[in-house]
Structure formats: C-alpha cells, structure tokens
Coordinates of C-alpha atoms in Angstrom, one line a residue:
Chain A
M1 CA -35.3 -21.2 -66.5
S2 CA -33.8 -18.0 -67.8
D3 CA -31.1 -16.4 -65.8
P4 CA -33.1 -13.5 -64.3
V5 CA -35.8 -15.9 -63.2
V6 CA -33.3 -18.0 -61.4
W7 CA -32.2 -14.9 -59.5
L8 CA -35.8 -13.9 -58.8
T9 CA -36.4 -17.4 -57.5
I10 CA -33.4 -17.2 -55.1
F11 CA -34.6 -13.7 -54.0
V12 CA -38.2 -14.8 -53.2
L13 CA -37.1 -17.9 -51.4
S14 CA -34.6 -15.9 -49.3
V15 CA -37.4 -13.5 -48.3
F16 CA -39.4 -16.4 -46.9
V17 CA -36.4 -18.0 -45.2
G18 CA -35.4 -14.6 -43.7
I19 CA -38.9 -14.2 -42.1
E20 CA -39.4 -17.8 -41.1
V21 CA -36.0 -18.1 -39.4
I22 CA -36.5 -15.3 -36.9
A23 CA -40.3 -15.6 -36.5
K24 CA -40.2 -16.8 -33.0
V25 CA -37.6 -14.5 -31.5
S26 CA -38.3 -13.1 -28.0
S27 CA -38.2 -9.4 -27.4
T28 CA -35.1 -9.9 -25.2
L29 CA -33.1 -10.8 -28.2
H30 CA -34.3 -8.1 -30.6
T31 CA -31.2 -5.9 -30.1
P32 CA -28.5 -8.6 -30.6
L33 CA -30.5 -10.0 -33.5
M34 CA -30.6 -6.6 -35.2
S35 CA -26.9 -6.1 -34.5
G36 CA -26.1 -9.6 -35.9
A37 CA -28.2 -9.0 -39.0
N38 CA -26.4 -5.7 -39.4
A39 CA -23.1 -7.5 -39.3
I40 CA -24.2 -10.0 -42.0
H41 CA -24.9 -7.3 -44.6
G42 CA -21.3 -6.1 -44.0
V43 CA -20.5 -8.9 -46.5
I44 CA -20.9 -6.2 -49.1
L45 CA -17.1 -6.1 -48.4
L46 CA -16.9 -9.0 -50.8
G47 CA -18.5 -6.8 -53.5
A48 CA -16.2 -3.9 -52.7
V49 CA -13.2 -6.1 -53.0
I50 CA -14.3 -7.4 -56.4
V51 CA -15.0 -4.1 -58.0
T52 CA -11.9 -2.4 -56.5
G53 CA -9.7 -5.3 -57.7
S54 CA -10.9 -5.0 -61.3
T55 CA -10.6 -1.2 -61.8
D56 CA -7.8 0.7 -63.4
S57 CA -8.8 4.3 -62.9
T58 CA -7.3 6.1 -59.9
L59 CA -10.5 7.8 -58.9
A60 CA -12.4 4.5 -58.9
L61 CA -9.6 2.9 -56.9
V62 CA -9.8 5.5 -54.2
V63 CA -13.6 5.2 -54.1
G64 CA -13.3 1.5 -54.0
L65 CA -10.8 1.6 -51.1
V66 CA -13.1 3.9 -49.2
A67 CA -15.9 1.4 -49.7
I68 CA -13.7 -1.4 -48.5
V69 CA -12.8 0.4 -45.3
L70 CA -16.5 1.2 -44.6
A71 CA -17.7 -2.3 -45.4
A72 CA -14.9 -3.8 -43.2
V73 CA -16.0 -1.5 -40.3
N74 CA -19.6 -2.7 -40.7
M75 CA -18.7 -6.4 -40.9
V76 CA -16.0 -6.8 -38.4
G77 CA -17.3 -4.2 -35.9
G78 CA -20.8 -5.7 -36.2
F79 CA -19.8 -9.2 -35.4
V80 CA -17.6 -8.1 -32.5
V81 CA -20.2 -5.9 -30.9
T82 CA -22.8 -8.6 -31.2
D83 CA -20.6 -11.0 -29.5
R84 CA -19.9 -8.6 -26.7
M85 CA -23.6 -8.2 -26.1
L86 CA -24.2 -12.0 -26.2
Q87 CA -21.3 -12.7 -23.9
M88 CA -23.3 -11.1 -21.1
F89 CA -26.4 -13.2 -21.9
G90 CA -24.2 -16.3 -22.0
G91 CA -22.9 -15.5 -18.5
A92 CA -26.4 -15.0 -17.2
G93 CA -27.6 -18.2 -18.8
R94 CA -24.8 -20.3 -17.3
R95 CA -25.5 -19.0 -13.8
K96 CA -29.1 -19.9 -14.4
A97 CA -28.3 -23.4 -15.4
G98 CA -25.9 -23.7 -12.5
G99 CA -28.4 -22.4 -10.0
R100 CA -30.9 -25.1 -10.7
Chain B
M1 CA -17.4 -16.8 -64.9
I2 CA -17.2 -17.9 -61.3
P3 CA -15.7 -21.5 -61.0
T4 CA -18.0 -24.2 -59.7
W5 CA -16.0 -24.7 -56.5
A6 CA -16.3 -21.0 -55.6
Q7 CA -20.0 -21.1 -56.4
L8 CA -20.3 -24.0 -53.9
V9 CA -18.3 -22.1 -51.3
Y10 CA -20.7 -19.2 -51.8
L11 CA -23.6 -21.5 -51.3
G12 CA -22.1 -22.8 -48.1
C13 CA -21.7 -19.2 -46.9
A14 CA -25.3 -18.4 -47.7
V15 CA -26.4 -21.4 -45.7
G16 CA -24.1 -20.2 -42.9
F17 CA -26.0 -16.8 -42.8
I18 CA -29.3 -18.6 -42.6
L19 CA -28.1 -20.7 -39.7
A20 CA -26.6 -17.6 -38.1
L21 CA -30.0 -15.8 -38.1
K22 CA -31.7 -18.9 -36.8
G23 CA -29.1 -19.2 -34.0
L24 CA -29.4 -15.5 -33.1
S25 CA -33.1 -15.8 -32.5
G26 CA -32.7 -18.2 -29.6
P27 CA -31.1 -17.3 -26.2
R28 CA -29.0 -20.5 -25.9
T29 CA -27.8 -20.6 -29.5
A30 CA -27.3 -16.8 -30.1
R31 CA -23.6 -16.6 -29.5
V32 CA -22.8 -19.7 -31.7
G33 CA -25.1 -18.2 -34.3
N34 CA -23.1 -15.0 -34.4
L35 CA -19.8 -16.9 -34.7
V36 CA -21.2 -19.0 -37.6
G37 CA -22.2 -15.8 -39.3
A38 CA -18.8 -14.3 -38.8
T39 CA -17.1 -17.4 -40.1
A40 CA -19.3 -17.4 -43.2
A41 CA -18.6 -13.7 -43.8
V42 CA -14.8 -14.2 -43.6
V43 CA -14.9 -17.2 -45.9
A44 CA -17.0 -15.3 -48.4
V45 CA -14.6 -12.4 -48.4
V46 CA -11.5 -14.6 -48.8
T47 CA -12.9 -16.5 -51.8
P48 CA -12.6 -13.9 -54.6
F49 CA -8.9 -13.6 -53.8
L50 CA -8.5 -17.3 -54.8
Y51 CA -10.3 -17.4 -58.1
L52 CA -10.1 -13.8 -59.5
D53 CA -6.9 -12.1 -60.7
L54 CA -7.4 -9.0 -58.6
D55 CA -5.3 -5.9 -59.0
H56 CA -4.2 -3.6 -56.1
I57 CA -4.1 -6.5 -53.6
P58 CA -1.7 -4.8 -51.1
L59 CA -3.9 -1.7 -51.1
I60 CA -7.1 -3.8 -50.7
L61 CA -5.6 -5.7 -47.8
A62 CA -4.5 -2.5 -46.2
A63 CA -8.0 -1.1 -46.5
I64 CA -9.5 -4.2 -45.0
A65 CA -7.1 -4.1 -42.1
L66 CA -7.8 -0.4 -41.5
G67 CA -11.6 -1.0 -41.5
S68 CA -11.3 -4.1 -39.4
L69 CA -9.2 -2.2 -36.8
G70 CA -11.6 0.6 -36.7
G71 CA -14.5 -1.8 -36.3
V72 CA -12.9 -3.8 -33.5
L73 CA -11.8 -0.7 -31.6
G74 CA -15.3 0.9 -31.9
A75 CA -17.0 -2.3 -30.9
Q76 CA -14.8 -2.9 -27.9
R77 CA -14.6 0.6 -26.6
V78 CA -18.2 1.5 -26.9
Q79 CA -20.1 1.6 -23.6
M80 CA -23.1 -0.7 -23.5
T81 CA -25.4 2.2 -23.0
Q82 CA -24.2 3.7 -26.3
M83 CA -24.6 0.5 -28.2
P84 CA -27.7 1.4 -30.2
Q85 CA -25.9 4.3 -31.8
M86 CA -22.9 2.1 -32.6
V87 CA -25.2 -0.3 -34.4
A88 CA -26.7 2.6 -36.3
L89 CA -23.2 3.8 -37.3
F90 CA -22.1 0.3 -38.4
N91 CA -25.3 0.0 -40.4
G92 CA -24.7 3.4 -42.0
V93 CA -21.2 2.7 -43.2
G94 CA -22.5 -0.6 -44.7
G95 CA -25.1 1.3 -46.6
G96 CA -22.5 3.9 -47.7
A97 CA -20.2 1.1 -48.9
A98 CA -23.0 -0.5 -50.9
A99 CA -23.8 2.9 -52.6
L100 CA -20.1 3.4 -53.5
V101 CA -19.8 -0.1 -54.9
A102 CA -22.9 0.6 -57.1
L103 CA -21.4 3.8 -58.3
L104 CA -18.3 1.9 -59.5
E105 CA -20.5 -0.6 -61.2
L106 CA -22.2 2.3 -63.0
Q107 CA -18.9 3.5 -64.2
H108 CA -18.3 -0.1 -65.5
F109 CA -21.6 0.0 -67.4
Q110 CA -20.6 3.4 -68.9
D111 CA -17.5 1.8 -70.5
V112 CA -19.2 -1.1 -72.3
P113 CA -21.4 -0.8 -75.4
R114 CA -24.9 0.2 -74.3
A115 CA -26.6 -2.8 -76.0
H116 CA -24.7 -5.1 -73.6
V117 CA -26.1 -3.6 -70.5
P118 CA -29.5 -5.0 -69.4
A119 CA -31.9 -2.3 -68.2
F120 CA -32.7 -4.1 -65.1
D121 CA -29.1 -4.3 -64.0
V122 CA -28.8 -0.5 -64.3
F123 CA -32.1 -0.2 -62.4
A124 CA -30.8 -2.4 -59.6
T125 CA -27.6 -0.3 -59.5
A126 CA -29.6 3.0 -59.2
F127 CA -31.7 1.4 -56.4
T128 CA -28.5 0.5 -54.5
I129 CA -27.1 4.0 -54.9
V130 CA -30.2 5.7 -53.7
V131 CA -31.2 3.4 -50.9
G132 CA -27.6 2.9 -49.7
A133 CA -27.3 6.7 -49.5
V134 CA -30.6 7.0 -47.6
S135 CA -29.4 4.4 -45.2
F136 CA -26.1 6.1 -44.7
A137 CA -27.5 9.6 -44.1
G138 CA -30.4 8.3 -42.1
S139 CA -28.1 6.3 -39.8
V140 CA -25.8 9.4 -39.3
V141 CA -28.8 11.5 -38.2
T142 CA -29.9 8.6 -36.0
F143 CA -26.5 8.4 -34.4
A144 CA -26.5 12.2 -33.8
K145 CA -30.0 11.9 -32.1
L146 CA -29.0 9.1 -29.8
Q147 CA -25.6 10.5 -29.0
E148 CA -27.5 13.8 -28.3
L149 CA -25.3 15.7 -30.7
M150 CA -28.6 17.2 -31.8
T151 CA -32.1 17.3 -30.3
S152 CA -33.7 13.9 -29.9
R153 CA -37.2 15.5 -30.4
P154 CA -38.9 15.3 -33.7
V155 CA -37.6 18.1 -36.1
V156 CA -40.4 19.2 -38.4
F157 CA -40.4 22.3 -40.7
P158 CA -43.2 23.4 -42.9
G159 CA -41.8 22.4 -46.3
L160 CA -40.6 19.0 -45.2
P161 CA -43.3 16.8 -46.8
V162 CA -43.0 18.8 -50.0
A163 CA -39.2 18.5 -50.0
F164 CA -39.5 14.8 -49.4
A165 CA -42.0 14.3 -52.2
A166 CA -39.9 16.3 -54.5
G167 CA -36.9 14.2 -53.7
L168 CA -38.8 11.0 -54.4
A169 CA -40.1 12.4 -57.7
A170 CA -36.5 13.4 -58.7
T171 CA -35.3 9.9 -57.8
V172 CA -37.9 8.3 -60.1
V173 CA -37.1 10.6 -63.0
L174 CA -33.3 10.3 -62.6
T175 CA -33.6 6.5 -62.4
V176 CA -35.4 6.5 -65.7
V177 CA -32.6 8.8 -67.1
V178 CA -29.8 6.6 -65.8
V179 CA -31.4 3.4 -67.1
R180 CA -31.6 4.9 -70.6
D181 CA -28.1 6.3 -70.4
P182 CA -25.8 4.9 -67.7
A183 CA -23.6 7.9 -66.6
V184 CA -21.7 8.2 -63.4
S185 CA -22.6 11.9 -63.1
T186 CA -26.3 10.9 -62.9
G187 CA -25.4 8.3 -60.3
V188 CA -23.6 10.9 -58.2
V189 CA -26.7 13.2 -58.3
L190 CA -28.9 10.2 -57.3
A191 CA -26.6 9.6 -54.4
A192 CA -26.8 13.2 -53.3
I193 CA -30.6 13.1 -53.4
G194 CA -30.5 9.8 -51.5
L195 CA -28.5 11.5 -48.8
A196 CA -31.0 14.3 -48.5
L197 CA -33.9 11.9 -48.4
G198 CA -32.2 9.9 -45.6
V199 CA -31.9 13.1 -43.5
L200 CA -35.5 14.1 -44.2
L201 CA -36.8 10.7 -43.4
V202 CA -35.2 10.5 -39.9
L203 CA -35.5 14.2 -38.8
P204 CA -39.2 14.0 -37.9
V205 CA -38.8 10.8 -35.8
G206 CA -38.9 11.3 -32.1
G207 CA -36.1 10.0 -29.9
A208 CA -38.0 7.1 -28.3
D209 CA -38.8 5.8 -31.8
V210 CA -35.3 6.0 -33.2
P211 CA -34.5 2.3 -32.5
I212 CA -37.3 1.3 -34.9
V213 CA -35.8 3.5 -37.5
I214 CA -32.4 1.8 -37.0
S215 CA -34.0 -1.5 -37.6
L216 CA -35.7 -0.2 -40.7
L217 CA -32.5 1.3 -42.1
N218 CA -30.8 -2.0 -41.4
A219 CA -33.4 -3.7 -43.6
F220 CA -32.8 -1.0 -46.2
T221 CA -29.1 -1.7 -46.2
G222 CA -29.8 -5.4 -46.5
L223 CA -31.9 -4.8 -49.7
T224 CA -29.1 -2.6 -51.2
V225 CA -26.6 -5.4 -50.6
A226 CA -29.0 -7.9 -52.3
A227 CA -29.4 -5.6 -55.3
G228 CA -25.6 -5.1 -55.4
G229 CA -25.3 -8.9 -55.4
Y230 CA -27.6 -9.2 -58.4
V231 CA -25.7 -6.6 -60.3
L232 CA -22.3 -8.3 -59.6
G233 CA -23.8 -11.7 -60.2
N234 CA -22.8 -12.8 -56.8
V235 CA -25.2 -15.2 -55.1
V236 CA -23.9 -14.9 -51.5
L237 CA -24.5 -11.1 -51.6
L238 CA -28.0 -11.6 -52.9
V239 CA -28.9 -14.2 -50.3
A240 CA -27.3 -12.4 -47.4
G241 CA -28.8 -9.1 -48.3
T242 CA -32.2 -10.5 -48.9
L243 CA -32.1 -12.4 -45.6
V244 CA -31.3 -9.2 -43.7
G245 CA -33.8 -7.2 -45.7
A246 CA -36.6 -9.6 -45.0
S247 CA -35.8 -10.4 -41.4
G248 CA -35.0 -6.7 -40.7
T249 CA -38.4 -5.6 -42.1
F250 CA -40.1 -8.3 -40.0
L251 CA -38.1 -7.3 -36.9
T252 CA -39.1 -3.7 -37.4
L253 CA -42.8 -4.7 -37.4
L254 CA -42.2 -6.8 -34.2
M255 CA -40.6 -3.9 -32.4
A256 CA -43.3 -1.5 -33.5
R257 CA -45.9 -3.9 -32.2
A258 CA -44.0 -4.1 -28.9
M259 CA -44.4 -0.4 -28.6
G260 CA -48.1 -0.5 -29.8
R261 CA -47.3 1.7 -32.8
S262 CA -47.4 1.3 -36.5
V263 CA -44.3 1.9 -38.6
A264 CA -46.1 4.5 -40.6
N265 CA -47.1 6.3 -37.5
I266 CA -43.6 6.3 -36.2
L267 CA -42.1 7.6 -39.4
F268 CA -44.8 10.2 -40.4
G269 CA -46.7 10.7 -37.1
A270 CA -45.0 14.0 -36.4
L271 CA -45.7 15.3 -39.9
R272 CA -49.4 14.5 -39.6
G273 CA -50.0 15.3 -36.0
G274 CA -47.9 18.4 -36.0
S275 CA -48.2 19.4 -32.3
T276 CA -49.3 16.2 -30.6
L277 CA -46.2 16.4 -28.5
G278 CA -46.1 17.9 -25.1
A279 CA -44.2 21.0 -24.3
G280 CA -41.3 19.1 -23.0
E281 CA -40.8 21.5 -20.1
A282 CA -40.6 20.9 -16.4
S283 CA -43.8 21.4 -14.5
D284 CA -44.0 23.4 -11.2
R285 CA -47.0 21.4 -9.9
P286 CA -46.4 20.1 -6.3
V287 CA -44.9 16.7 -5.8
R288 CA -44.0 14.7 -2.7
S289 CA -40.3 14.4 -2.4
A290 CA -38.5 12.5 0.3
G291 CA -35.0 11.8 1.6
P292 CA -33.0 8.6 1.2
E293 CA -33.9 7.5 4.8
D294 CA -37.6 7.7 4.1
V295 CA -37.2 5.6 1.0
A296 CA -35.0 3.1 2.9
I297 CA -37.8 2.6 5.5
L298 CA -40.4 2.1 2.7
L299 CA -38.2 -0.5 1.0
G300 CA -36.7 -2.1 4.1
Y301 CA -40.1 -3.1 5.5
A302 CA -41.8 -4.0 2.3
E303 CA -42.6 -7.7 1.5
R304 CA -43.0 -7.3 -2.2
V305 CA -40.8 -5.0 -4.2
I306 CA -40.6 -4.5 -8.0
V307 CA -37.8 -2.5 -9.5
V308 CA -38.4 -0.8 -12.9
P309 CA -35.1 0.1 -14.4
G310 CA -34.8 2.6 -17.3
Y311 CA -32.2 4.2 -19.4
G312 CA -31.5 6.8 -16.7
L313 CA -30.1 3.9 -14.6
A314 CA -27.6 3.0 -17.3
V315 CA -26.6 6.6 -17.9
A316 CA -25.8 7.0 -14.2
Q317 CA -23.9 3.7 -14.3
A318 CA -25.9 2.7 -11.2
Q319 CA -26.7 -0.9 -12.2
H320 CA -24.2 -2.4 -9.8
T321 CA -25.4 -0.3 -6.8
L322 CA -29.0 -1.2 -7.7
R323 CA -28.1 -4.9 -7.7
E324 CA -26.4 -4.5 -4.2
L325 CA -29.6 -2.8 -2.9
V326 CA -31.8 -5.6 -4.3
D327 CA -29.5 -8.3 -2.9
L328 CA -29.8 -6.6 0.5
L329 CA -33.6 -6.5 0.3
L330 CA -33.7 -10.1 -0.7
A331 CA -31.5 -11.0 2.3
R332 CA -34.0 -9.1 4.5
G333 CA -36.7 -11.5 3.2
A334 CA -38.5 -9.4 0.6
R335 CA -39.5 -10.7 -2.7
V336 CA -37.9 -8.6 -5.4
D337 CA -38.0 -8.7 -9.2
Y338 CA -37.0 -6.4 -12.0
A339 CA -39.8 -5.5 -14.4
I340 CA -38.4 -5.2 -17.9
H341 CA -40.4 -3.3 -20.4
P342 CA -39.7 -4.5 -24.0
V343 CA -38.3 -1.1 -25.0
A344 CA -36.7 -0.2 -21.7
G345 CA -33.4 1.4 -22.5
R346 CA -32.9 2.7 -26.0
M347 CA -33.7 -0.5 -27.9
P348 CA -35.8 -3.6 -27.4
G349 CA -33.9 -5.9 -25.2
H350 CA -31.3 -3.2 -24.4
M351 CA -32.1 -3.3 -20.6
N352 CA -31.5 -7.0 -20.4
V353 CA -28.0 -6.5 -21.9
L354 CA -27.3 -3.7 -19.4
L355 CA -28.4 -5.6 -16.3
A356 CA -26.7 -8.8 -17.5
E357 CA -23.5 -6.7 -17.6
A358 CA -24.1 -5.8 -13.9
Q359 CA -24.5 -9.6 -13.2
V360 CA -28.1 -9.4 -12.2
P361 CA -29.3 -13.1 -12.3
Y362 CA -31.4 -13.8 -15.4
E363 CA -34.3 -15.2 -13.4
Q364 CA -34.9 -11.9 -11.6
L365 CA -35.7 -10.2 -14.9
V366 CA -39.4 -10.5 -15.5
E367 CA -41.0 -9.4 -18.8
M368 CA -43.9 -7.0 -18.8
D369 CA -46.7 -9.4 -19.6
D370 CA -45.6 -11.8 -16.9
I371 CA -45.3 -9.2 -14.1
N372 CA -48.1 -6.7 -14.9
A373 CA -50.7 -8.6 -12.8
D374 CA -48.3 -8.5 -9.8
F375 CA -48.3 -4.8 -9.3
K376 CA -51.7 -4.8 -7.5
Q377 CA -50.1 -6.9 -4.7
T378 CA -46.9 -4.9 -4.6
D379 CA -45.9 -2.8 -1.6
V380 CA -43.3 -0.7 -3.2
V381 CA -42.3 -0.1 -6.8
L382 CA -38.9 1.5 -7.3
V383 CA -38.6 3.3 -10.6
V384 CA -35.0 4.1 -11.4
G385 CA -34.4 6.2 -14.4
A386 CA -37.6 5.1 -16.3
N387 CA -40.4 7.4 -17.2
D388 CA -42.3 6.8 -20.5
V389 CA -42.7 3.0 -19.9
V390 CA -44.6 3.7 -16.7
N391 CA -46.6 6.7 -17.9
P392 CA -50.4 6.1 -17.6
A393 CA -50.9 8.6 -20.4
A394 CA -50.3 5.7 -22.7
R395 CA -53.6 4.3 -21.6
T396 CA -55.6 7.5 -20.9
T397 CA -54.5 10.3 -23.2
P398 CA -55.2 9.7 -26.9
S399 CA -53.3 12.8 -27.9
A400 CA -50.1 11.6 -26.2
P401 CA -47.3 10.4 -28.6
I402 CA -47.0 7.2 -26.6
Y403 CA -50.8 6.5 -26.6
G404 CA -51.4 2.8 -27.2
M405 CA -47.9 1.7 -26.1
P406 CA -48.2 -1.1 -23.6
I407 CA -46.9 0.1 -20.2
L408 CA -46.0 -1.4 -16.9
D409 CA -49.0 -0.9 -14.5
V410 CA -46.9 0.7 -11.8
D411 CA -49.8 3.0 -10.9
Q412 CA -51.6 0.0 -9.3
A413 CA -49.0 -0.6 -6.7
R414 CA -49.5 0.6 -3.1
Q415 CA -46.4 2.9 -3.1
V416 CA -44.3 4.1 -6.0
V417 CA -40.8 5.6 -5.5
F418 CA -39.3 7.5 -8.4
L419 CA -35.6 8.1 -8.4
K420 CA -35.2 11.1 -10.7
R421 CA -32.6 13.6 -11.6
S422 CA -35.1 16.4 -12.2
M423 CA -38.7 16.9 -13.2
R424 CA -37.7 16.8 -16.8
P425 CA -40.0 14.6 -18.9
G426 CA -38.9 11.4 -20.5
F427 CA -37.5 10.7 -23.9
A428 CA -41.0 11.0 -25.5
G429 CA -41.2 14.6 -24.1
I430 CA -44.4 14.3 -22.2
E431 CA -45.3 14.8 -18.5
N432 CA -46.0 11.8 -16.4
E433 CA -49.2 12.1 -14.3
L434 CA -48.0 9.4 -12.0
L435 CA -45.4 11.7 -10.5
F436 CA -48.2 13.8 -9.0
E437 CA -50.2 10.9 -7.4
P438 CA -50.5 10.8 -3.6
T439 CA -49.0 7.3 -3.5
T440 CA -45.9 8.5 -5.3
T441 CA -42.7 9.6 -3.6
L442 CA -39.8 11.2 -5.4
L443 CA -36.2 11.1 -4.5
F444 CA -34.3 13.6 -6.5
G445 CA -30.6 13.3 -7.4
D446 CA -28.2 11.2 -9.4
A447 CA -29.4 7.6 -9.5
K448 CA -26.1 6.1 -8.4
D449 CA -25.7 8.6 -5.6
S450 CA -29.3 8.2 -4.4
L451 CA -29.1 4.4 -4.5
A452 CA -25.9 4.4 -2.5
K453 CA -27.5 6.6 0.2
V454 CA -30.6 4.4 0.2
L455 CA -28.4 1.3 0.4
A456 CA -26.5 2.7 3.4
A457 CA -29.8 3.7 5.1
V458 CA -31.3 0.2 4.6
K459 CA -28.2 -1.3 6.1
G460 CA -28.7 0.9 9.2
L461 CA -32.3 -0.2 9.8

C-alpha cells in the first residue's frame, strides 16, 4: 500500500470506530461525553509542541507558543471539567448501589 | 522519521482514546474512561520530547504550564450551570490552536522547494486553517450567547446568506490558490475568512439550539486535528481527531433527534423561516396566580407529585431547597419523582448533572419516555424554572420553533403549578399556552425564595 492509502485506511477505520464506540450512549451522558471528546482533541497540543520546537523564526515561535497555551487549556481544562461532572454521577451511582 | 518505539507509544495512545470514548458512553465506566483518555493524552504529549531534538524547550514548558493552569482554574471555578459555555470555550481554543499549528506548517511548506510539497498536504493544511478558525469564532459566539453577553435569540440580517455563500466561495478559490502556491499570507486570509464564517454560522442559531452547535463545532475541531495529524505525519493526532470528528458528528445527530429537529433545520431554520419565532414579549392575558400557602396545600395533600426541573432552577441555585421539599413530601407519604427532559438545562444530560450535584438520588430522576404515561394519574406537577420542555405548542402549533420536539405531557395532569420569575417566555422565545389553562396555578418569584416559602408552609400543615 502506498503511504497516502495507509493514512486513508486509518482514517476510514477510525470513523467507524468513533461511531460504533458511542452508538449506545444514553442521553444522560451526552454532556459528559461531548466534554470528554472535546478534551481528547486537545491532544493537538502534541502537534503544537512539535512545530514550535522545530522553528527558528521569532514570529513563528510566538505563534507556536500561543497555540501551545490554547491547546493546553483545551486538553487539561477539558479533562478536569469532565471529571468534575462525572464525579457527581459517581456519587449518585454509589448511593444507588448502596441503597439496594 | 519517528522511531519505532515512539510509533508504538502513539499506537497505544490511540487505543487509549478509543477506550476512553467507550468508557465515557456508559454510566459506570465514564469516570475511568475519562482518566484513561487523560493519561493517553499526557503520554502522547510527553513522547516527542523524548525522540525529537526540540528547540525552545523552556519556553514550550512554560507555555504548557500556563495553559494547564488556565484550564484547571477555569474547569474548577466554573459553576455547573455555566458548564456548557465552558465546554464551548475549551472547544474553541482547541480549534484556534489547530489553525495556528496549520499556519506554521504552511510557513514550513513555503521554505522547501515546491516540487517536494504534495498538493494534498497543502489542501489538508488549508482545511485545518479554515475549519479551525470556524470552530474558534463559532465557539466564541456560542459562549457569548450562553453567557448572555449578547442576545440568545437568532440574529438574522438580510445579507447573511449571501455573505455566507460569498465566504464559502472565497474559501474554495483561496484553497486552490494556496495549493498551487503555498504562501503564509494566503493562509492568514483563509483564517480571517474562516473566523467570519464561524460567526455567520452561529449567529442565526437560537439559544435553545446552541448545545447542538457546540457538539457540531466539537466535531469540526476533531476533524481539523485529524487533518493536522495527517500533515504532521502523526498517527495519534489523526486517530484522536477522527474519533472525535466521527463520534461528535454522530452525537450531534443523536442530540438533534432528542429535540425532534434536524441539524439543517437548527442551523438554517431561522434563515429560511425568517419570522417563525414568537414576539418574545410578556403577555397580559389573565393567569391564575397563588401564594405559597395555596401551593403548599396542593402539594401537601397530593398522593402523586411529579417535579419538572428546568434551567431556571439551576440559575436560582434552588436545587437543594427543592430536594428538601421533595424529601418532606416523600416523608408525608406522597410518591414523588423528577421528570427529566433530555434537553432540560442547557445541554442534553445537563439537568442530571445539576441535580446530582444537589445529591438528589439517581433513582428519583425519571427520563421523559418512562414518565410521560404517568402524568394522567398525577395530582400535582410542580414545574420549576422549565418552560419550553412542557410547552404543548411543540405538539399543536406547526409554526412554533419547537414544533416536533418531544415534550413532557404535563398538560395531562390534574393540577400544574408553575414557579416562575415572570411571564417572560422560555429560551425558545415563545409563549406557553399551558400557563393560561384553568388547571394551572402560577407562583411568581425567585425559585429559591418561593420554594423556601412553600417548604415552610408544608411543614406547618
């Protein structure tokens, strides 16, 4: 397989996995799921680090650092806020289990 | 070239993201899923430091620390009621970051001989710039709408569809230009057009539909990250972005279905319909209002009570008082449940989060489809801060913006008590006929205040 076809294969399979994996979610969890998925795309931080670390122009460095800050807000904030939401569900779930 | 071990680590991270999404879609596994996702993300970010000879490491680390600090503070300080706009904001900055990364990639293409730059790479870069900018600007407008920094009603002006079409056409032309000659200046123009398109996309969307748009923009950002991953030749970005893009699109469809709307109708309904929305003004038709003591008597001697909580409850921070009242009614021998509409609050599932925060037992929260048949046998329905989700216009008035949305059949109960601040219509901006029914009683005032008075009066019965 040529290189672009390999990438296309990964892309298409990921599309199916992405849909399949959340297909049975209940509406109760829509908000945390959206928030968690939102945090996952914060991994663009990785891309921001790579391009910033391999630049030698000052302007590009500044732009890259801004991208890093934004991406880190997305990733770290996203996971923390999702956990805060789910913490409350966890508490409710435990009481339910204990009450039976 | 990325060393094999690093490739394998990236593969592990990609699997971690799949497991994270899987975990997040089940109530028992959600929290673990989120932690798995966070771990995979951290591992993925650390990896390039180990195999690449990166410059500017102190500055990069400082930027990461600054962003992380901002993210943690924002995430911890935000009130649960304001959480939807926080998610919108996090999504927007992610999209912005992706667009900036793509601009830097474009600069990189500019420096190498043109024959070495595959056209599709430049195309993917241009895609990331435009869609990332759309996501950023759209999310900022979404944030402003939800935070009520601007009107939450649809904003439509005559030239809007034309401006939007012109923006799209310009994007196509400039993408062709930039593929033929990768120049940063063209990329900056593309980003500017993307920002304008993002604003134009979200302006016509009404407040109640904004959560669907957040979900859609989230999927957009996912796709930009995927495209960025392709350009950088990084498999973990490609997989993570694609997963979010695909699941986000699917989730958007699920949410739209829960509201009985199509995504196209949500995005462009205001453009086509023009004036389908109500006046959004308070009516002066007569209603039956009562004092807390009257409501207390209704509730105190009812055998079957259903509470319908809405966003107004959360705004008034009245969840805890409401729970006290329900506990008291339960102690008096009534059967009480909370009826949860899928889009109660500002986002699907938002109300569950808010009530869980007030320590309402999970088993008292009943979803719409499971409780709708019960309203016929219900003595009193207590509607606290909800409006659109109990508005019969969704069934009866085809011109209403919420027409077709499944609602709670509150109108079938024997008595309905509305706790309302005023006669102002709900988020969708339309009048609720139910308020004028003879079986309806209104108790005006701040929800927390009213509930406290009702609570005291029930205690005195």
